[in-house]
Amino acid sequence: MSEYILEVENLQKWFPIRRNISQVIKRERNYVKAVDGVSFKIKRGEIFGLIGESGCGKTTTGKLIMKLLEPTGGKMIFDAQDVTYLDTDAVELYKRKVQMVFQDPYASMNPRFRISDVLSEPLLIHKIGDSREDREARAIKALEEVKINPPEEFMERYPHMLSGGQRQRIATARTLILSPSFIVADEPVSMVDLSTRAEILHMMKEVQQSLGLTYLYITHDLSTARYFTDRIAVMYLGKIVEMGPAGELIDNAKHPYTQALIAAVCEPVSGNVNRIKEVPIKGEIPSAANIPHGCRFHTRCLYAKPECWEMEEPMLEEVSGVGHLAACRRWKEISGEKGKVSETA
Ligand code: SF4
């Protein structure tokens, strides 16, 4: 059995843009390249973080893995099976193994359903459980796993009767009820009070460890990613620009974009815990319909030189010998210069 549960290779999702008359005549086609050649592997039992600003393609990547979108190109291998393109029956089976925790737990629940109905719904869809009693027993077990106590009492409640933290626990219980092996968690704590975030992430980590699950954690928040994940990949404009073990990547970031994200992490300043420092990069993120030539970050990079936009896009390369990769010419130059100094010393 492979040590990797998920292998993503050169994954692409391009959305066609409506053409004007002259483009139709010239037979030109333009695309928004939301995901533009993403590759990574996730080990069994690992928590892998996908980080970046909004619009970088991280949620689209999650949706491709969840089979909510069809890829334009690339390959996805899950549990040694090619899942890039699946027929309807195969998608249903796949979705029992791969579940998603959404950003807004309230929007993902029918407000007229009691919690017992919310939890029984996926069982009914996937035709699991012999009877109502059986499904309720499974629901209670799932509530116990996410530390909802006493579970019997919560079964009768409606979503509006719960706090944000309790709703996110219920949303997690609903994914667990199908006994998945892989969970895509897309900003699972961004709608939860700051004071409850650590509690929810702690619960998710306990569940992951006790059930041997693998998570893809999608977020813009590097501070929770450092605490919660084993490895992190940083996405910019549809592509991964840096990847490595969580602590190493954050303490020793090599790509100017990652360095800028770290510098912009939330700071509890003067009691205002939501204050976000300005990202120390210039300009706006370019359109994914018009990705800059060469290094796609060069229009915002403080260290950009002509070769950054004139030459081919830099590839991800090992920068520290511990599985830490970065796609930046500057780092290669700096490490090359260091190497020369040590050779002559
Ligand atoms: Fe900046 Fe050049 Fe590195 Fe791109 S390759 S991140 S433009 S220094």
PDB file of N, CA and C in Angstrom, residues 7 31 56 62 73 77 92 124 149 166 178 245 255 262 282 289 297:
ATOM      1  N   GLU A   7      -2.662  11.637  -4.486  1.00  0.00           N
ATOM      2  CA  GLU A   7      -1.580  12.183  -5.315  1.00  0.00           C
ATOM      3  C   GLU A   7      -2.209  13.045  -6.403  1.00  0.00           C
ATOM      4  N   TYR A  31      -9.186  32.006 -20.973  1.00  0.00           N
ATOM      5  CA  TYR A  31      -9.621  31.236 -19.811  1.00  0.00           C
ATOM      6  C   TYR A  31      -9.212  31.929 -18.522  1.00  0.00           C
ATOM      7  N   CYS A  56      -6.854  32.569  -4.916  1.00  0.00           N
ATOM      8  CA  CYS A  56      -5.597  31.924  -5.343  1.00  0.00           C
ATOM      9  C   CYS A  56      -5.836  30.540  -5.941  1.00  0.00           C
ATOM     10  N   GLY A  62      -9.882  22.254  -3.743  1.00  0.00           N
ATOM     11  CA  GLY A  62     -10.677  21.414  -2.837  1.00  0.00           C
ATOM     12  C   GLY A  62     -11.904  20.857  -3.541  1.00  0.00           C
ATOM     13  N   GLY A  73      -7.436  19.442 -16.785  1.00  0.00           N
ATOM     14  CA  GLY A  73      -6.291  18.582 -17.094  1.00  0.00           C
ATOM     15  C   GLY A  73      -5.646  18.102 -15.807  1.00  0.00           C
ATOM     16  N   ILE A  77      -4.917  10.668  -8.040  1.00  0.00           N
ATOM     17  CA  ILE A  77      -4.936   9.264  -7.623  1.00  0.00           C
ATOM     18  C   ILE A  77      -5.346   9.237  -6.160  1.00  0.00           C
ATOM     19  N   GLU A  92     -20.377   8.484  -6.412  1.00  0.00           N
ATOM     20  CA  GLU A  92     -21.124   8.231  -5.169  1.00  0.00           C
ATOM     21  C   GLU A  92     -20.290   7.418  -4.186  1.00  0.00           C
ATOM     22  N   LEU A 124     -29.272   8.304   4.518  1.00  0.00           N
ATOM     23  CA  LEU A 124     -30.381   7.982   3.611  1.00  0.00           C
ATOM     24  C   LEU A 124     -29.927   8.092   2.156  1.00  0.00           C
ATOM     25  N   ASN A 149     -22.341  16.959  24.024  1.00  0.00           N
ATOM     26  CA  ASN A 149     -22.915  16.270  25.182  1.00  0.00           C
ATOM     27  C   ASN A 149     -24.086  17.033  25.787  1.00  0.00           C
ATOM     28  N   GLN A 166     -20.958  24.921  18.127  1.00  0.00           N
ATOM     29  CA  GLN A 166     -21.741  23.665  18.136  1.00  0.00           C
ATOM     30  C   GLN A 166     -22.143  23.275  16.720  1.00  0.00           C
ATOM     31  N   LEU A 178     -20.379   8.905   7.649  1.00  0.00           N
ATOM     32  CA  LEU A 178     -20.189   7.974   6.531  1.00  0.00           C
ATOM     33  C   LEU A 178     -18.864   7.217   6.638  1.00  0.00           C
ATOM     34  N   PRO A 245       7.289  21.103   5.510  1.00  0.00           N
ATOM     35  CA  PRO A 245       6.786  20.862   6.855  1.00  0.00           C
ATOM     36  C   PRO A 245       6.339  22.188   7.483  1.00  0.00           C
ATOM     37  N   HIS A 255      10.073  31.839  -0.150  1.00  0.00           N
ATOM     38  CA  HIS A 255       9.440  32.563  -1.262  1.00  0.00           C
ATOM     39  C   HIS A 255       8.947  33.929  -0.755  1.00  0.00           C
ATOM     40  N   ILE A 262       3.319  35.750   5.963  1.00  0.00           N
ATOM     41  CA  ILE A 262       3.705  35.593   7.375  1.00  0.00           C
ATOM     42  C   ILE A 262       3.738  36.964   8.047  1.00  0.00           C
ATOM     43  N   LYS A 282       3.686  44.722  -3.303  1.00  0.00           N
ATOM     44  CA  LYS A 282       3.119  45.859  -4.013  1.00  0.00           C
ATOM     45  C   LYS A 282       1.959  45.421  -4.911  1.00  0.00           C
ATOM     46  N   ALA A 289      -7.111  35.459 -15.499  1.00  0.00           N
ATOM     47  CA  ALA A 289      -7.323  35.366 -16.944  1.00  0.00           C
ATOM     48  C   ALA A 289      -6.114  35.910 -17.690  1.00  0.00           C
ATOM     49  N   PHE A 297       4.528  35.782  -9.823  1.00  0.00           N
ATOM     50  CA  PHE A 297       4.493  36.736  -8.707  1.00  0.00           C
ATOM     51  C   PHE A 297       5.289  38.010  -9.004  1.00  0.00           C
TER      52      PHE A 297
END
